[in-house]
XYZ file of C-alpha atoms in Angstrom:
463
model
C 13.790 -79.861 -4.388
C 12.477 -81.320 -7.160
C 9.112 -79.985 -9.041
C 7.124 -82.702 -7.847
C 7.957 -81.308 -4.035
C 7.965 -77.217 -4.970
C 4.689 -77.469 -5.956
C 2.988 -79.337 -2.908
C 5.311 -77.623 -0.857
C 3.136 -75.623 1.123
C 5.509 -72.517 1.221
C 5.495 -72.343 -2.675
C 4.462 -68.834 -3.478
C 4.989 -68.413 -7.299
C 3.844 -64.656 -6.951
C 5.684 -63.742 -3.985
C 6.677 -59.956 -3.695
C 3.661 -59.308 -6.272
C 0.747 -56.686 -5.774
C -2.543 -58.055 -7.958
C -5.666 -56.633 -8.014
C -9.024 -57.934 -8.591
C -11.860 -56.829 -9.737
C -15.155 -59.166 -10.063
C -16.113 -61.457 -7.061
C -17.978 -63.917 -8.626
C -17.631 -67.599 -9.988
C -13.653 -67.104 -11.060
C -12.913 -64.032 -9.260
C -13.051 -65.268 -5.316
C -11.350 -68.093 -5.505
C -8.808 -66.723 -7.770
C -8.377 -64.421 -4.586
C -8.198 -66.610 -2.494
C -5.473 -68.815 -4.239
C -3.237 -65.724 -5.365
C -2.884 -65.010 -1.452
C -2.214 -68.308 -0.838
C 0.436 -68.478 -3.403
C 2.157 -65.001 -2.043
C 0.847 -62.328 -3.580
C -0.761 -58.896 -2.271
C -4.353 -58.835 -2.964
C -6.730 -55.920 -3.105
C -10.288 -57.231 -4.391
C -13.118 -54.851 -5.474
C -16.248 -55.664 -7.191
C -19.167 -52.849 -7.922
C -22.081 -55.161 -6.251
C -22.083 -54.048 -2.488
C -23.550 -57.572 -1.733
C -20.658 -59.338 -2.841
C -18.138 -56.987 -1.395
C -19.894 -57.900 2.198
C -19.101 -61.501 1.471
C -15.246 -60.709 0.250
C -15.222 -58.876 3.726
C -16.943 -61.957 5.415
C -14.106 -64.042 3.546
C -11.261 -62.733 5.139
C -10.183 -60.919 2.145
C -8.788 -57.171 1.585
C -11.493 -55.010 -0.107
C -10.781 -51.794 -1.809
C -11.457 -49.956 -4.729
C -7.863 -50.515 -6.965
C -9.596 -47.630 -9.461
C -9.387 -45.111 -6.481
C -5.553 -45.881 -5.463
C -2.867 -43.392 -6.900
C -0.531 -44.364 -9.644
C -2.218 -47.922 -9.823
C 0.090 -49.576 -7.792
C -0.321 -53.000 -8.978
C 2.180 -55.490 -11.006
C -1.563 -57.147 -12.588
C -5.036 -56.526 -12.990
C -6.839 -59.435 -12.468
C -10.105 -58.589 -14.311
C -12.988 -61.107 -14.598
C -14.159 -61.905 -18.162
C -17.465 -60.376 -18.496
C -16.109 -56.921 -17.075
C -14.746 -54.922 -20.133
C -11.393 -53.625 -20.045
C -11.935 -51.520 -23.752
C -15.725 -52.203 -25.339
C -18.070 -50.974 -24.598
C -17.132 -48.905 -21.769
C -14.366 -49.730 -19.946
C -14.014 -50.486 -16.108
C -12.649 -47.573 -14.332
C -10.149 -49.859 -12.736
C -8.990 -51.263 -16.485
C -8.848 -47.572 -17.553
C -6.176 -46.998 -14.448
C -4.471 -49.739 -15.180
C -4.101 -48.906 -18.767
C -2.850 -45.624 -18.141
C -0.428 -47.004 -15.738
C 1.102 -49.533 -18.345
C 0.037 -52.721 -15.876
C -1.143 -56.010 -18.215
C -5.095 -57.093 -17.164
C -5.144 -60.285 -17.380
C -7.473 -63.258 -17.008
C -6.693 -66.428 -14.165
C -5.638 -68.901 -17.192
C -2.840 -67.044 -17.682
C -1.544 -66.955 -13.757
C -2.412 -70.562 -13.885
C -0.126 -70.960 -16.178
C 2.621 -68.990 -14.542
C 2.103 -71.124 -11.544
C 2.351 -74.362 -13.431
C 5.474 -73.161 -14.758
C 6.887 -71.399 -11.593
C 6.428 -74.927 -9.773
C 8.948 -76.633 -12.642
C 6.241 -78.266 -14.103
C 5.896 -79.409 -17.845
C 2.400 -79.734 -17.763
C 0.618 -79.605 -20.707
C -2.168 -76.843 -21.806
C -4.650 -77.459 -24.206
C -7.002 -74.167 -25.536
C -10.811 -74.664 -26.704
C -12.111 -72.160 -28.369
C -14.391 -71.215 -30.779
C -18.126 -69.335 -31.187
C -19.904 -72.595 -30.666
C -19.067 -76.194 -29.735
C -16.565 -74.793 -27.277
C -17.807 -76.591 -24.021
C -18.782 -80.111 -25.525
C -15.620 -80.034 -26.755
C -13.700 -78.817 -24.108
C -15.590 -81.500 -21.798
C -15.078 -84.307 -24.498
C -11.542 -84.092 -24.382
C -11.014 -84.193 -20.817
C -13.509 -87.307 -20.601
C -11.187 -88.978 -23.180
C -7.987 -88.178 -21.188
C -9.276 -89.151 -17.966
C -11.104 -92.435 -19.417
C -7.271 -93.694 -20.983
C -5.652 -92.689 -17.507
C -3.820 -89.404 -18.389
C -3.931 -87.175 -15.126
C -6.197 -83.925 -16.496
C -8.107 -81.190 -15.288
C -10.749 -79.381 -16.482
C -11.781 -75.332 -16.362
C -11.157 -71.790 -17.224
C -14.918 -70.941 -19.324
C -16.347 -74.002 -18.136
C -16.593 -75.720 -14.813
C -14.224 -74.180 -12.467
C -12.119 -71.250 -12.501
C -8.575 -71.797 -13.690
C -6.882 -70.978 -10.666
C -9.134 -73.539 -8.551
C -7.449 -76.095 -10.434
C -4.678 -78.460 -8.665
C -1.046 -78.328 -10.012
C -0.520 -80.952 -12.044
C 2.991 -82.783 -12.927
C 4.510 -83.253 -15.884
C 2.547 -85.954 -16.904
C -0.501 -83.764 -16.701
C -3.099 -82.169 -18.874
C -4.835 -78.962 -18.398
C -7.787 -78.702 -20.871
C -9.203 -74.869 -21.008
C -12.223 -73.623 -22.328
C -10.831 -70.149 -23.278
C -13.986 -67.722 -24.152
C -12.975 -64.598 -26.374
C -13.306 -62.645 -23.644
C -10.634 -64.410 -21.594
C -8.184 -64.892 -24.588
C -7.618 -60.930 -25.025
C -6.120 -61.439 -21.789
C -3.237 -63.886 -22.336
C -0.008 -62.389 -22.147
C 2.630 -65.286 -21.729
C 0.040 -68.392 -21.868
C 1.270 -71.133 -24.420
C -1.106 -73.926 -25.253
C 0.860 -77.236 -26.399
C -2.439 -77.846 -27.990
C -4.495 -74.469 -29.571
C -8.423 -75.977 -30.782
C -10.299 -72.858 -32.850
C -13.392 -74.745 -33.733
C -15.538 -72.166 -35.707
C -16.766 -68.442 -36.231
C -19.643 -66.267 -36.485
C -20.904 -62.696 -35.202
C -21.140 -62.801 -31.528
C -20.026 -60.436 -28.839
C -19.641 -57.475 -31.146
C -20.336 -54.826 -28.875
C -17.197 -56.284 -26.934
C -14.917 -56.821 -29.854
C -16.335 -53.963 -32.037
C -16.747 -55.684 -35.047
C -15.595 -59.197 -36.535
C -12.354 -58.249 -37.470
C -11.791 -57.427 -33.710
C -13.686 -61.089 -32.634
C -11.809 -63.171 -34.548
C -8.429 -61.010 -33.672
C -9.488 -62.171 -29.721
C -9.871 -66.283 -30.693
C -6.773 -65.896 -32.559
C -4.865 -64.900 -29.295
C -5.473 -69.363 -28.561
C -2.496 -69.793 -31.111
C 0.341 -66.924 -29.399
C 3.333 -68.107 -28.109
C 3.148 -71.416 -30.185
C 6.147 -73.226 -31.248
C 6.619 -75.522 -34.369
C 6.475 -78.477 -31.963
C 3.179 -77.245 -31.001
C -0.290 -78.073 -32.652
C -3.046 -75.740 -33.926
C -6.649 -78.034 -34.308
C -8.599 -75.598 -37.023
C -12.215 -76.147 -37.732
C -12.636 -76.047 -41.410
C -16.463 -76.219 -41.481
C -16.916 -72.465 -42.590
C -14.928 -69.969 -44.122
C -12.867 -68.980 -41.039
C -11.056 -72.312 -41.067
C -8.286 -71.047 -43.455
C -7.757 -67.532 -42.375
C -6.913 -69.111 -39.479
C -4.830 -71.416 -40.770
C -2.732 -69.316 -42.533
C 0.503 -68.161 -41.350
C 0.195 -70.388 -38.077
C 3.483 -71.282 -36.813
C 2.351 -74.616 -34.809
C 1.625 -77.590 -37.365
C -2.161 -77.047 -38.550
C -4.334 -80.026 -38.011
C -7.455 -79.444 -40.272
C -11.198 -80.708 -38.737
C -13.996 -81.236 -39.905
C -17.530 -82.522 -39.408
C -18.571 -83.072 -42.960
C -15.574 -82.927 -45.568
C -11.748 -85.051 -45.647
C -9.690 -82.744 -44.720
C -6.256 -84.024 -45.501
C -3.643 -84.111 -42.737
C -6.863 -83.779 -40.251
C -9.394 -85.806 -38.901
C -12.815 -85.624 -40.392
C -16.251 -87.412 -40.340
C -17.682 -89.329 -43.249
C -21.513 -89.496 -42.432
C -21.248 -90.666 -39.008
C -17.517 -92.522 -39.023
C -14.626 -90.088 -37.333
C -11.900 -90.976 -39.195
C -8.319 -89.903 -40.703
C -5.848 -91.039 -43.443
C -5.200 -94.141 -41.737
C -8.717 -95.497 -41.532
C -11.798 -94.962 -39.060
C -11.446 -93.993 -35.671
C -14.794 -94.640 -34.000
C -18.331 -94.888 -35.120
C -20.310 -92.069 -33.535
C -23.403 -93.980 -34.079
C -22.140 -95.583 -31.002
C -22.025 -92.084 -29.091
C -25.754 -91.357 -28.086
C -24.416 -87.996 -26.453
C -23.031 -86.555 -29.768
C -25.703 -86.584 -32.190
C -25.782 -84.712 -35.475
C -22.626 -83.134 -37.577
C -22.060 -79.953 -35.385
C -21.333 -82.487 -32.654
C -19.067 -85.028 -35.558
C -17.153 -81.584 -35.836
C -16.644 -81.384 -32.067
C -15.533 -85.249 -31.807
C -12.923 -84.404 -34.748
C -11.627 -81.574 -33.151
C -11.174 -83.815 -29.515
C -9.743 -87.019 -31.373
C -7.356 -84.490 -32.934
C -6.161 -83.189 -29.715
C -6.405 -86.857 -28.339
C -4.272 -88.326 -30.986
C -1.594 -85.485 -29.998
C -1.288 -86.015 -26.903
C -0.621 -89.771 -27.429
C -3.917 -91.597 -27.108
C -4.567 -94.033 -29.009
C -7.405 -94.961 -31.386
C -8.890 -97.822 -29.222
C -8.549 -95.086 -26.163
C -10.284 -92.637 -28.140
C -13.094 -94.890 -29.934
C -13.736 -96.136 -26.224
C -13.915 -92.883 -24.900
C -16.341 -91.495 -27.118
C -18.887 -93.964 -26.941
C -18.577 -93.357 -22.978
C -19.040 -89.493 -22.963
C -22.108 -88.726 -20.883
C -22.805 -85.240 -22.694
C -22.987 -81.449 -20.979
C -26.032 -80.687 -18.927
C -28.493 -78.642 -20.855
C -26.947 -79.549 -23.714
C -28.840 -82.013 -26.276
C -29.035 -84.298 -22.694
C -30.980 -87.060 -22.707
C -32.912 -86.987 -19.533
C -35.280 -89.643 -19.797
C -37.726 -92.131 -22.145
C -41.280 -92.521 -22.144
C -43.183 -94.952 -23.840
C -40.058 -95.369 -26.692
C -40.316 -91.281 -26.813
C -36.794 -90.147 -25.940
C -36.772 -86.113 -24.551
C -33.537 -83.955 -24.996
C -32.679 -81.189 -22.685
C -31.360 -78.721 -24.633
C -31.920 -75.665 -22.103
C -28.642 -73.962 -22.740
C -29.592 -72.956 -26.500
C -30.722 -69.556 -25.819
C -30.893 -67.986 -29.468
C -31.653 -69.306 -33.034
C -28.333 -70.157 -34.230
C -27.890 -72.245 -30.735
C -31.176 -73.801 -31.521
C -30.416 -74.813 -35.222
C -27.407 -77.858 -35.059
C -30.505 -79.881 -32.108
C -33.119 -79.382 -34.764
C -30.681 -80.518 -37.460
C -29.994 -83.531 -35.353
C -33.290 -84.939 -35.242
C -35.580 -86.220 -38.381
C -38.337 -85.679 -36.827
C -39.132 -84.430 -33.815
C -41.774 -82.406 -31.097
C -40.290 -78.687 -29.915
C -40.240 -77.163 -26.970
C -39.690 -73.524 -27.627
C -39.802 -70.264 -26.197
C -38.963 -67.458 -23.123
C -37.472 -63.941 -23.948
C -37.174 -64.044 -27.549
C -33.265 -62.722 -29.121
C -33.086 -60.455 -32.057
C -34.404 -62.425 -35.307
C -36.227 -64.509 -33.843
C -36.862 -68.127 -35.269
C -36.774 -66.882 -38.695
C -33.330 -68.392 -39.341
C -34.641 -71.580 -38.131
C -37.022 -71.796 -41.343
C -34.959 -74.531 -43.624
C -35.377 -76.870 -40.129
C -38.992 -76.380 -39.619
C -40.079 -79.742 -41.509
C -38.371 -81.661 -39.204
C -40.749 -80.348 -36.533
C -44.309 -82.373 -36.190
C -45.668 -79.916 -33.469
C -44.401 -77.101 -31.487
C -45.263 -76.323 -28.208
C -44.379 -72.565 -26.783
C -43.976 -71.181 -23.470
C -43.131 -68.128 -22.078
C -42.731 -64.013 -23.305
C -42.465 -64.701 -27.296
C -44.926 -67.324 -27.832
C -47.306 -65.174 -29.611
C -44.492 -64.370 -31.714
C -42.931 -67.838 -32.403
C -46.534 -68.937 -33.149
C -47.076 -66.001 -35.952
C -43.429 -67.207 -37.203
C -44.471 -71.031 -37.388
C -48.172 -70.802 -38.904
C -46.715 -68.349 -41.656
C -44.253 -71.649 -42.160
C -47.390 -73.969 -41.913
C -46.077 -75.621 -38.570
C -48.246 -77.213 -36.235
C -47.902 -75.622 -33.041
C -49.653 -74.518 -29.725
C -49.219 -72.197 -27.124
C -49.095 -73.830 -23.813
C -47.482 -70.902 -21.615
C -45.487 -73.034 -19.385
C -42.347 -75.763 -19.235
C -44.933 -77.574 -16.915
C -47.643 -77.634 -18.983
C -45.915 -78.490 -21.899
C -44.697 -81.849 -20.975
C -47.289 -83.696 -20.615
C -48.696 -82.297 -24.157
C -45.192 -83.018 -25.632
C -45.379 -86.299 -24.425
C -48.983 -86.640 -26.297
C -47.855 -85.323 -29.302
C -45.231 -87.674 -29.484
C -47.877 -90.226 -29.290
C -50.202 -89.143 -31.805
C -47.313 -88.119 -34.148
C -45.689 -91.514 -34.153
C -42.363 -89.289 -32.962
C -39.654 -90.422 -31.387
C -37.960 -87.176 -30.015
C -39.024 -84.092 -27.511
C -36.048 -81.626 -27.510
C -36.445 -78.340 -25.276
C -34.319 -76.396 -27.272
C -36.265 -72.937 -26.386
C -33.880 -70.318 -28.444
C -34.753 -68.320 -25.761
C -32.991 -66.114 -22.699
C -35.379 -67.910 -19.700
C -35.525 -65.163 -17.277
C -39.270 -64.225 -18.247
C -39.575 -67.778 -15.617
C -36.255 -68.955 -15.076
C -33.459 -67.802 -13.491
C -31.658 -69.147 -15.976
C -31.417 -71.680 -18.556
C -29.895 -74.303 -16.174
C -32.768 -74.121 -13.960
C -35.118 -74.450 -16.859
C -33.352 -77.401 -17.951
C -33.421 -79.059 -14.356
C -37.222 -78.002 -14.326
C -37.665 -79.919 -17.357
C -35.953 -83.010 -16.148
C -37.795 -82.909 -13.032
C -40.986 -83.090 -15.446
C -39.993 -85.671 -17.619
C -38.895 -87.724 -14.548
C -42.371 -86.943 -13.076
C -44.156 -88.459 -16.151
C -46.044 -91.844 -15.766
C -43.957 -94.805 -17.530
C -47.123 -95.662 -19.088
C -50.921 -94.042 -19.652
């Protein structure tokens, strides 16, 4: 039988004979069940919400507490990514499962055993970094699929990892691999590893930044020297990372020539042989965070045998992410940017940077700092409008800055006023970009970005 055949077969059971256990029933955990007993193996799933056991139950799957059984009797620990397995406190069952020598690992890497299992050369492309991750991860997969290459799309973003189809050797898996899920690779190769950037985040998992940057380096194990390592050289990570990589090192950047790389030169993505595309002709990647991203996809693009027409076609094609600097609508010449899913300061900064001049939509539970950090941006800002918990705060913050600004309390009222400002101002641009948590009115940030693009639909074309 060839691969093709074993891996549509629908007795192929790549974990056969295996016990797996796991914990967390949410986004990645039930159908990662639900696969892993379709592809032979003995499932016990647990998670500590009683209301999502219920629904496990309701699924036809085996619940039970893998902590609680003797010896840990499992050959993996499937252990979803925001439950910790060390920092800060462990999860009982990662504490068993330590003690009893059995790997936790996350569903990329049984994808990937799968893949293999079935005979399959697929190839497995890792995105990772502290930002840029997803736009990334997404812009890649729009450029393979737009040039014809059969791809998928998952693991941090979209769906889980092990909801993806098997794909043949002609395929391309493209992985947004969060810190969180990298510490849990074991025997995962990427053809293609992407490390885009890094700064503090997720401490309290990692313990300090030695310990973060320890967990993104895990995207480059198991390389090979026919392998490829895409490293963002925008800050001063870039060449720790690079050193000592056994994969060949293909240097990025947003703002400098990075020889050997690709790079962007104002707004033209280019490398040594010439320009590659002019992102003034991609409305969905504005600014140079997003000229870093596009470098770091046309990179991975180039490796995987695209070629520069493909990828110059495919950029000025890419939709953009929900929530994320997406343009949901014009008004009067007044274009508004939903930018929902920047939830602190740093988030916040590379929308504000990608705008001259601009009206802001800001505000919800406020993050530690504040929009203090935001300072060297604030002239770009003609008015700001604030909603939500911290607005008294933001407002205090912005008049000590000399700001214009207003509180309006809500995404609703806001609109409308944004809208006017953008009038009176002669401005162009309304980003919601609220460096925020939402849950003071949200119950989350994509429902306050599809709120807002409900509103901005709901405007009149005209007054």
């Amino acid at each position: 039988m060839n691969a093709a055949a074993r891996r549509n077969a629908p007795d192929f059971q790549p974990f056969a004979g295996q016990r797996l256990a796991v914990v967390g029933l949410g986004r990645a955990g039930l159908p990662s069940a639900h696969r892993l007993i379709g592809w032979g193996a003995s499932v016990l799933c647990w998670d500590d919400n009683a209301a999502s056991r219920e629904a496990a139950v309701a699924a036809g799957l085996p619940v039970g507490n893998p902590a609680e059984a003797e010896g840990f009797p499992f050959d993996a620990l499937l252990l979803s990514p925001g439950i910790p397995h060390i920092r800060p406190k462990a999860h009982p069952a990662a504490v068993a499962a330590r003690a009893a020598g059995v790997p936790v690992l996350c569903d990329a890497e049984l994808l990937y055993r799968a893949v293999r299992a079935a005979g399959s050369k697929a190839r497995f492309v890792g995105v990772t970094g502290t930002n840029g991750k997803s736009t990334t991860t997404a812009l890649l997969h729009h450029l393979l699929r737009e040039a014809g290459f059969a791809t998928e799309v998952g693991g941090n973003l979209g769906p889980a990892a092990l909801g993806l189809p098997l794909l043949g050797d002609d395929g391309t898996y493209v992985l947004e691999m969060s810190s969180y899920m990298l510490e849990r690779t074991e025997r995962l190769r990427f053809d293609i590893a992407i490390q885009l950037n890094l700064t503090p985040d997720h401490i309290d998992r990692h313990g300090d930044m030695a310990g973060y940057a320890a967990a993104k380096a895990h995207v480059f194990d198991n390389q090979n020297p026919d392998d490829v390592a895409v490293i963002g050289m925008d800050d001063e990570s870039g060449p720790r990372f690079a050193a000592r990589r056994v994969a060949r090192v293909v240097p990025i950047s947003g703002k400098a020539a990075q020889p050997g790389g690709v790079w962007a030169e104002g707004r033209a993505l280019r490398d040594a042989a010439g320009v590659i595309a002019d992102l003034d002709a991609a409305p969905a990647l504005p600014g140079p965070h997003n000229a870093q991203n596009a470098a770091a996809a046309a990179a991975a693009a180039l490796a995987l045998g695209l070629t520069r027409d493909e990828i110059a076609a495919g950029l000025r094609t890419y939709p953009g992410l929900p929530h994320r600097q997406e343009r949901v609508g014009t008004r009067d010449g007044v274009l508004f940017v939903n930018d929902s899913k920047a939830t602190n300061a740093e988030s916040t900064a590379p929308a504000l940077a990608s705008y001259d001049r601009l009206v802001w939509i800001a505000g919800g539970v406020p993050k530690q700092g504040g929009i203090e950090p935001l300072a060297p941006l604030f002239p770009r800002i003609a008015r700001a409008l604030l909603i939500g918990q911290c607005a008294p705060e933001f407002a205090a913050t912005l008049a000590a800055h000399g700001v214009p600004h207003a509180i309006l309390g809500t995404l609703a009222a806001a609109v409308p006023a944004a809208l006017a400002a953008a009038r009176a101002e002669g401005v162009g641009v309304v980003l919601l970009s609220p460096a925020c948590a939402s849950f003071d009115q949200f119950s989350g940030f994509d429902a306050r970005g599809d709120a807002f693009r409900a509103l901005v639909a709901a405007l009149p074309e005209t007054v």
